Amino acid sequence: MSQPRLFLRGQPLRLEERAAQILFLGPLMQLSMDCPCDLTDGLKVVLAPRSWARCLTDMRWLRNQVIAPLTEELVFRACMLPMLAPCTGLGPAVFTCPLFFGVAHFHHIFEQLRFRQSSVGSIFLSAAFQFSYTAVFGAYTAFLFIRTGHLIGPVLCHSFCNYMGFPAVCAALEHPQRRPLLAGYALGVGLFLLLLQPLTDPKLYGSLPLCVLLERAGDSEAPLCS
């Protein structure tokens, strides 16, 4: 494999995940403002071998940051998208596949009902909200997978978003420094929309397996492939 090809294979690590980090500019600012330690102390904690050892022995951390992102992206993007796309077309597949991804999170309803964590109405409302944002996220990672032809980018984005959680917009509205914080939220969304296409330009990533599959099936549509 040539050196340029190796370079292109490394692009998702530097570009694709950056789009998600840009989108979370506001929440990252909020996390930084609320953190009791300064940047140096924070980096020491993050880079400490003891911290990583603690994470690697925490089953919940492994589930949220490693196992779930890897298995869910493998099933719902790498396996399901290539099966759906020849039948529905690329665009509809991007929005159909995430519906299954959203439904896969409904098991939380049974957990909450079993342990009576809230009222039945609140549980179902929470499940509907979770279905909505997981479906939107699924469409985003499907878009990344199609545009780049790599699974590592969607997996890293999934892991990052699992770590960040849903943005605490209500807390931001009541934050003592809400003006710069809300400006960060708005700037993050604006930059994300502006840079998403350039950061996922297929020309940066080489051959796109799903697009090649559709071309062989006689589908010349595929606007996401260019």
mmCIF file of C-alpha atoms in Angstrom:
data_model
loop_
_atom_site.group_PDB
_atom_site.id
_atom_site.type_symbol
_atom_site.label_atom_id
_atom_site.label_comp_id
_atom_site.label_asym_id
_atom_site.label_seq_id
_atom_site.Cartn_x
_atom_site.Cartn_y
_atom_site.Cartn_z
ATOM 1 C CA MET A 1 0.000 0.000 0.000
ATOM 2 C CA SER A 2 1.401 3.383 -0.974
ATOM 3 C CA GLN A 3 2.189 6.114 1.527
ATOM 4 C CA PRO A 4 -0.597 8.451 0.268
ATOM 5 C CA ARG A 5 -3.108 5.628 0.719
ATOM 6 C CA LEU A 6 -1.903 5.084 4.282
ATOM 7 C CA PHE A 7 -2.296 8.808 4.902
ATOM 8 C CA LEU A 8 -5.839 8.724 3.575
ATOM 9 C CA ARG A 9 -6.683 5.808 5.809
ATOM 10 C CA GLY A 10 -5.618 7.892 8.787
ATOM 11 C CA GLN A 11 -7.827 10.827 7.858
ATOM 12 C CA PRO A 12 -10.914 9.739 9.840
ATOM 13 C CA LEU A 13 -8.907 9.906 13.049
ATOM 14 C CA ARG A 14 -8.087 13.562 12.426
ATOM 15 C CA LEU A 15 -11.029 14.926 10.464
ATOM 16 C CA GLU A 16 -14.158 12.857 10.905
ATOM 17 C CA GLU A 17 -14.184 12.958 14.704
ATOM 18 C CA ARG A 18 -13.365 16.671 14.641
ATOM 19 C CA ALA A 19 -16.846 17.388 13.264
ATOM 20 C CA ALA A 20 -18.462 15.916 16.396
ATOM 21 C CA GLN A 21 -16.023 17.780 18.642
ATOM 22 C CA ILE A 22 -16.835 21.049 16.866
ATOM 23 C CA LEU A 23 -20.566 20.401 17.335
ATOM 24 C CA PHE A 24 -19.941 19.899 21.064
ATOM 25 C CA LEU A 25 -18.000 23.153 21.426
ATOM 26 C CA GLY A 26 -20.620 24.559 23.824
ATOM 27 C CA PRO A 27 -20.790 21.463 26.074
ATOM 28 C CA LEU A 28 -16.969 21.244 26.085
ATOM 29 C CA MET A 29 -16.778 24.889 27.205
ATOM 30 C CA GLN A 30 -19.380 24.136 29.880
ATOM 31 C CA LEU A 31 -17.384 21.123 31.069
ATOM 32 C CA SER A 32 -14.233 23.241 31.243
ATOM 33 C CA MET A 33 -15.963 26.064 33.157
ATOM 34 C CA ASP A 34 -17.443 23.676 35.717
ATOM 35 C CA CYS A 35 -14.279 21.620 36.193
ATOM 36 C CA PRO A 36 -12.693 22.352 39.611
ATOM 37 C CA CYS A 37 -9.141 21.691 38.358
ATOM 38 C CA ASP A 38 -7.112 23.684 35.853
ATOM 39 C CA LEU A 39 -5.945 22.419 32.454
ATOM 40 C CA THR A 40 -2.586 21.099 33.705
ATOM 41 C CA ASP A 41 -4.118 19.109 36.558
ATOM 42 C CA GLY A 42 -6.846 17.823 34.249
ATOM 43 C CA LEU A 43 -4.300 16.558 31.710
ATOM 44 C CA LYS A 44 -2.341 14.844 34.489
ATOM 45 C CA VAL A 45 -5.481 12.987 35.563
ATOM 46 C CA VAL A 46 -6.416 12.039 31.989
ATOM 47 C CA LEU A 47 -2.924 10.809 31.085
ATOM 48 C CA ALA A 48 -2.233 8.998 34.365
ATOM 49 C CA PRO A 49 -1.877 5.202 33.886
ATOM 50 C CA ARG A 50 -3.885 4.680 37.076
ATOM 51 C CA SER A 51 -6.864 6.520 35.560
ATOM 52 C CA TRP A 52 -6.793 4.330 32.450
ATOM 53 C CA ALA A 53 -6.393 1.184 34.552
ATOM 54 C CA ARG A 54 -9.475 2.207 36.537
ATOM 55 C CA CYS A 55 -11.438 2.776 33.322
ATOM 56 C CA LEU A 56 -10.400 -0.554 31.811
ATOM 57 C CA THR A 57 -11.663 -2.407 34.889
ATOM 58 C CA ASP A 58 -14.979 -0.509 34.947
ATOM 59 C CA MET A 59 -17.578 -2.560 33.057
ATOM 60 C CA ARG A 60 -19.886 0.426 32.583
ATOM 61 C CA TRP A 61 -17.070 2.492 31.050
ATOM 62 C CA LEU A 62 -16.101 -0.397 28.763
ATOM 63 C CA ARG A 63 -19.726 -0.817 27.692
ATOM 64 C CA ASN A 64 -20.303 2.873 26.947
ATOM 65 C CA GLN A 65 -16.941 3.802 25.440
ATOM 66 C CA VAL A 66 -15.746 0.621 23.729
ATOM 67 C CA ILE A 67 -18.198 -2.269 23.376
ATOM 68 C CA ALA A 68 -21.404 -0.383 22.494
ATOM 69 C CA PRO A 69 -19.798 1.982 19.931
ATOM 70 C CA LEU A 70 -17.922 -0.862 18.236
ATOM 71 C CA THR A 71 -20.755 -3.413 18.104
ATOM 72 C CA GLU A 72 -23.544 -0.943 17.281
ATOM 73 C CA GLU A 73 -21.623 0.721 14.462
ATOM 74 C CA LEU A 74 -20.600 -2.686 13.125
ATOM 75 C CA VAL A 75 -24.208 -3.945 13.084
ATOM 76 C CA PHE A 76 -26.205 -0.834 12.166
ATOM 77 C CA ARG A 77 -23.737 0.858 9.820
ATOM 78 C CA ALA A 78 -21.235 -1.664 8.425
ATOM 79 C CA CYS A 79 -23.726 -4.555 8.090
ATOM 80 C CA MET A 80 -27.216 -3.078 7.796
ATOM 81 C CA LEU A 81 -26.487 -0.146 5.460
ATOM 82 C CA PRO A 82 -24.986 -2.306 2.664
ATOM 83 C CA MET A 83 -28.067 -4.565 2.852
ATOM 84 C CA LEU A 84 -30.610 -1.726 2.794
ATOM 85 C CA ALA A 85 -28.966 0.614 0.274
ATOM 86 C CA PRO A 86 -29.373 -1.600 -2.859
ATOM 87 C CA CYS A 87 -33.094 -1.994 -2.037
ATOM 88 C CA THR A 88 -34.027 1.529 -0.964
ATOM 89 C CA GLY A 89 -31.294 3.718 -2.429
ATOM 90 C CA LEU A 90 -28.567 5.447 -0.465
ATOM 91 C CA GLY A 91 -30.560 8.451 0.805
ATOM 92 C CA PRO A 92 -33.536 6.480 2.208
ATOM 93 C CA ALA A 93 -31.150 3.921 3.753
ATOM 94 C CA VAL A 94 -29.418 6.690 5.716
ATOM 95 C CA PHE A 95 -32.731 7.570 7.383
ATOM 96 C CA THR A 96 -34.221 4.055 7.590
ATOM 97 C CA CYS A 97 -31.277 2.320 9.242
ATOM 98 C CA PRO A 98 -31.230 4.685 12.272
ATOM 99 C CA LEU A 99 -34.856 3.779 13.057
ATOM 100 C CA PHE A 100 -33.710 0.263 13.942
ATOM 101 C CA PHE A 101 -30.848 1.815 15.905
ATOM 102 C CA GLY A 102 -33.312 3.952 17.875
ATOM 103 C CA VAL A 103 -35.655 1.026 18.583
ATOM 104 C CA ALA A 104 -32.670 -0.975 19.880
ATOM 105 C CA HIS A 105 -32.539 1.437 22.837
ATOM 106 C CA PHE A 106 -36.119 0.708 23.948
ATOM 107 C CA HIS A 107 -34.879 -1.932 26.391
ATOM 108 C CA HIS A 108 -34.285 0.932 28.842
ATOM 109 C CA ILE A 109 -38.091 1.147 29.204
ATOM 110 C CA PHE A 110 -38.227 -2.326 30.744
ATOM 111 C CA GLU A 111 -35.359 -1.532 33.119
ATOM 112 C CA GLN A 112 -37.053 1.643 34.340
ATOM 113 C CA LEU A 113 -40.482 -0.002 34.666
ATOM 114 C CA ARG A 114 -38.987 -2.917 36.548
ATOM 115 C CA PHE A 115 -37.230 -0.725 39.096
ATOM 116 C CA ARG A 116 -40.032 1.900 39.210
ATOM 117 C CA GLN A 117 -37.563 4.718 38.606
ATOM 118 C CA SER A 118 -40.278 7.164 37.514
ATOM 119 C CA SER A 119 -43.928 7.390 36.480
ATOM 120 C CA VAL A 120 -45.048 5.384 33.443
ATOM 121 C CA GLY A 121 -45.753 8.560 31.444
ATOM 122 C CA SER A 122 -42.309 10.001 32.201
ATOM 123 C CA ILE A 123 -40.624 6.735 31.256
ATOM 124 C CA PHE A 124 -42.334 6.564 27.855
ATOM 125 C CA LEU A 125 -41.718 10.274 27.219
ATOM 126 C CA SER A 126 -38.037 9.781 28.025
ATOM 127 C CA ALA A 127 -37.930 6.740 25.717
ATOM 128 C CA ALA A 128 -39.501 8.718 22.854
ATOM 129 C CA PHE A 129 -36.954 11.502 23.339
ATOM 130 C CA GLN A 130 -34.077 9.011 23.434
ATOM 131 C CA PHE A 131 -35.396 7.316 20.292
ATOM 132 C CA SER A 132 -35.476 10.689 18.517
ATOM 133 C CA TYR A 133 -31.936 11.779 19.268
ATOM 134 C CA THR A 134 -30.417 8.309 18.796
ATOM 135 C CA ALA A 135 -32.110 8.099 15.383
ATOM 136 C CA VAL A 136 -30.684 11.505 14.424
ATOM 137 C CA PHE A 137 -27.246 10.434 15.647
ATOM 138 C CA GLY A 138 -27.580 7.178 13.700
ATOM 139 C CA ALA A 139 -28.294 9.128 10.515
ATOM 140 C CA TYR A 140 -25.187 11.230 11.161
ATOM 141 C CA THR A 141 -22.882 8.225 11.632
ATOM 142 C CA ALA A 142 -24.449 6.544 8.574
ATOM 143 C CA PHE A 143 -23.594 9.700 6.620
ATOM 144 C CA LEU A 144 -20.010 9.517 7.911
ATOM 145 C CA PHE A 145 -19.696 5.840 7.026
ATOM 146 C CA ILE A 146 -20.927 6.397 3.469
ATOM 147 C CA ARG A 147 -18.866 9.529 2.849
ATOM 148 C CA THR A 148 -15.585 8.127 4.182
ATOM 149 C CA GLY A 149 -15.844 4.368 3.668
ATOM 150 C CA HIS A 150 -14.347 3.804 7.130
ATOM 151 C CA LEU A 151 -15.920 2.425 10.318
ATOM 152 C CA ILE A 152 -13.330 3.823 12.740
ATOM 153 C CA GLY A 153 -14.652 7.395 12.415
ATOM 154 C CA PRO A 154 -18.268 6.522 13.341
ATOM 155 C CA VAL A 155 -16.995 4.346 16.219
ATOM 156 C CA LEU A 156 -14.870 7.190 17.626
ATOM 157 C CA CYS A 157 -17.730 9.681 17.226
ATOM 158 C CA HIS A 158 -20.090 7.253 18.950
ATOM 159 C CA SER A 159 -17.675 6.794 21.857
ATOM 160 C CA PHE A 160 -17.125 10.554 22.177
ATOM 161 C CA CYS A 161 -20.867 11.317 22.136
ATOM 162 C CA ASN A 162 -21.547 8.570 24.694
ATOM 163 C CA TYR A 163 -18.995 10.232 26.955
ATOM 164 C CA MET A 164 -20.427 13.726 26.501
ATOM 165 C CA GLY A 165 -24.100 12.732 26.723
ATOM 166 C CA PHE A 166 -26.928 14.952 25.523
ATOM 167 C CA PRO A 167 -25.994 18.667 25.823
ATOM 168 C CA ALA A 168 -27.214 20.212 29.087
ATOM 169 C CA VAL A 169 -28.926 23.166 27.403
ATOM 170 C CA CYS A 170 -31.142 23.979 30.417
ATOM 171 C CA ALA A 171 -28.088 24.145 32.682
ATOM 172 C CA ALA A 172 -26.363 26.388 30.128
ATOM 173 C CA LEU A 173 -29.324 28.800 30.183
ATOM 174 C CA GLU A 174 -28.960 29.149 33.969
ATOM 175 C CA HIS A 175 -25.148 29.187 34.012
ATOM 176 C CA PRO A 176 -23.419 32.257 35.559
ATOM 177 C CA GLN A 177 -21.458 32.666 32.305
ATOM 178 C CA ARG A 178 -24.372 31.838 30.035
ATOM 179 C CA ARG A 179 -23.642 34.496 27.380
ATOM 180 C CA PRO A 180 -20.220 33.180 26.297
ATOM 181 C CA LEU A 181 -21.492 29.654 26.840
ATOM 182 C CA LEU A 182 -24.527 30.093 24.587
ATOM 183 C CA ALA A 183 -22.273 31.804 22.046
ATOM 184 C CA GLY A 184 -20.109 28.662 22.143
ATOM 185 C CA TYR A 185 -23.181 26.491 21.555
ATOM 186 C CA ALA A 186 -24.242 28.606 18.566
ATOM 187 C CA LEU A 187 -20.700 28.781 17.166
ATOM 188 C CA GLY A 188 -20.299 25.006 17.474
ATOM 189 C CA VAL A 189 -23.518 24.314 15.566
ATOM 190 C CA GLY A 190 -22.654 26.895 12.893
ATOM 191 C CA LEU A 191 -19.114 25.586 12.349
ATOM 192 C CA PHE A 192 -20.394 22.003 12.300
ATOM 193 C CA LEU A 193 -22.853 22.776 9.503
ATOM 194 C CA LEU A 194 -20.216 24.761 7.621
ATOM 195 C CA LEU A 195 -17.404 22.198 7.888
ATOM 196 C CA LEU A 196 -19.283 18.885 7.744
ATOM 197 C CA GLN A 197 -19.120 18.537 3.943
ATOM 198 C CA PRO A 198 -15.430 19.554 3.583
ATOM 199 C CA LEU A 199 -14.318 17.337 6.489
ATOM 200 C CA THR A 200 -16.093 14.323 4.980
ATOM 201 C CA ASP A 201 -15.193 14.950 1.339
ATOM 202 C CA PRO A 202 -14.890 11.467 -0.246
ATOM 203 C CA LYS A 203 -11.810 12.635 -2.180
ATOM 204 C CA LEU A 204 -9.894 12.587 1.123
ATOM 205 C CA TYR A 205 -10.674 8.962 1.865
ATOM 206 C CA GLY A 206 -10.093 6.995 -1.336
ATOM 207 C CA SER A 207 -12.360 4.128 -2.422
ATOM 208 C CA LEU A 208 -15.825 4.029 -0.808
ATOM 209 C CA PRO A 209 -16.978 0.380 -0.540
ATOM 210 C CA LEU A 210 -20.706 1.123 -0.265
ATOM 211 C CA CYS A 211 -20.646 3.451 -3.269
ATOM 212 C CA VAL A 212 -18.739 0.856 -5.301
ATOM 213 C CA LEU A 213 -21.380 -1.721 -4.324
ATOM 214 C CA LEU A 214 -24.178 0.527 -5.580
ATOM 215 C CA GLU A 215 -22.344 1.270 -8.830
ATOM 216 C CA ARG A 216 -21.994 -2.455 -9.496
ATOM 217 C CA ALA A 217 -25.719 -2.854 -8.783
ATOM 218 C CA GLY A 218 -26.417 -0.244 -11.478
ATOM 219 C CA ASP A 219 -27.339 2.637 -9.153
ATOM 220 C CA SER A 220 -25.693 5.755 -10.549
ATOM 221 C CA GLU A 221 -27.580 8.089 -8.157
ATOM 222 C CA ALA A 222 -25.458 8.217 -4.977
ATOM 223 C CA PRO A 223 -25.071 12.005 -4.442
ATOM 224 C CA LEU A 224 -23.539 11.269 -1.033
ATOM 225 C CA CYS A 225 -20.626 9.577 -2.788
ATOM 226 C CA SER A 226 -19.342 12.784 -4.381
#
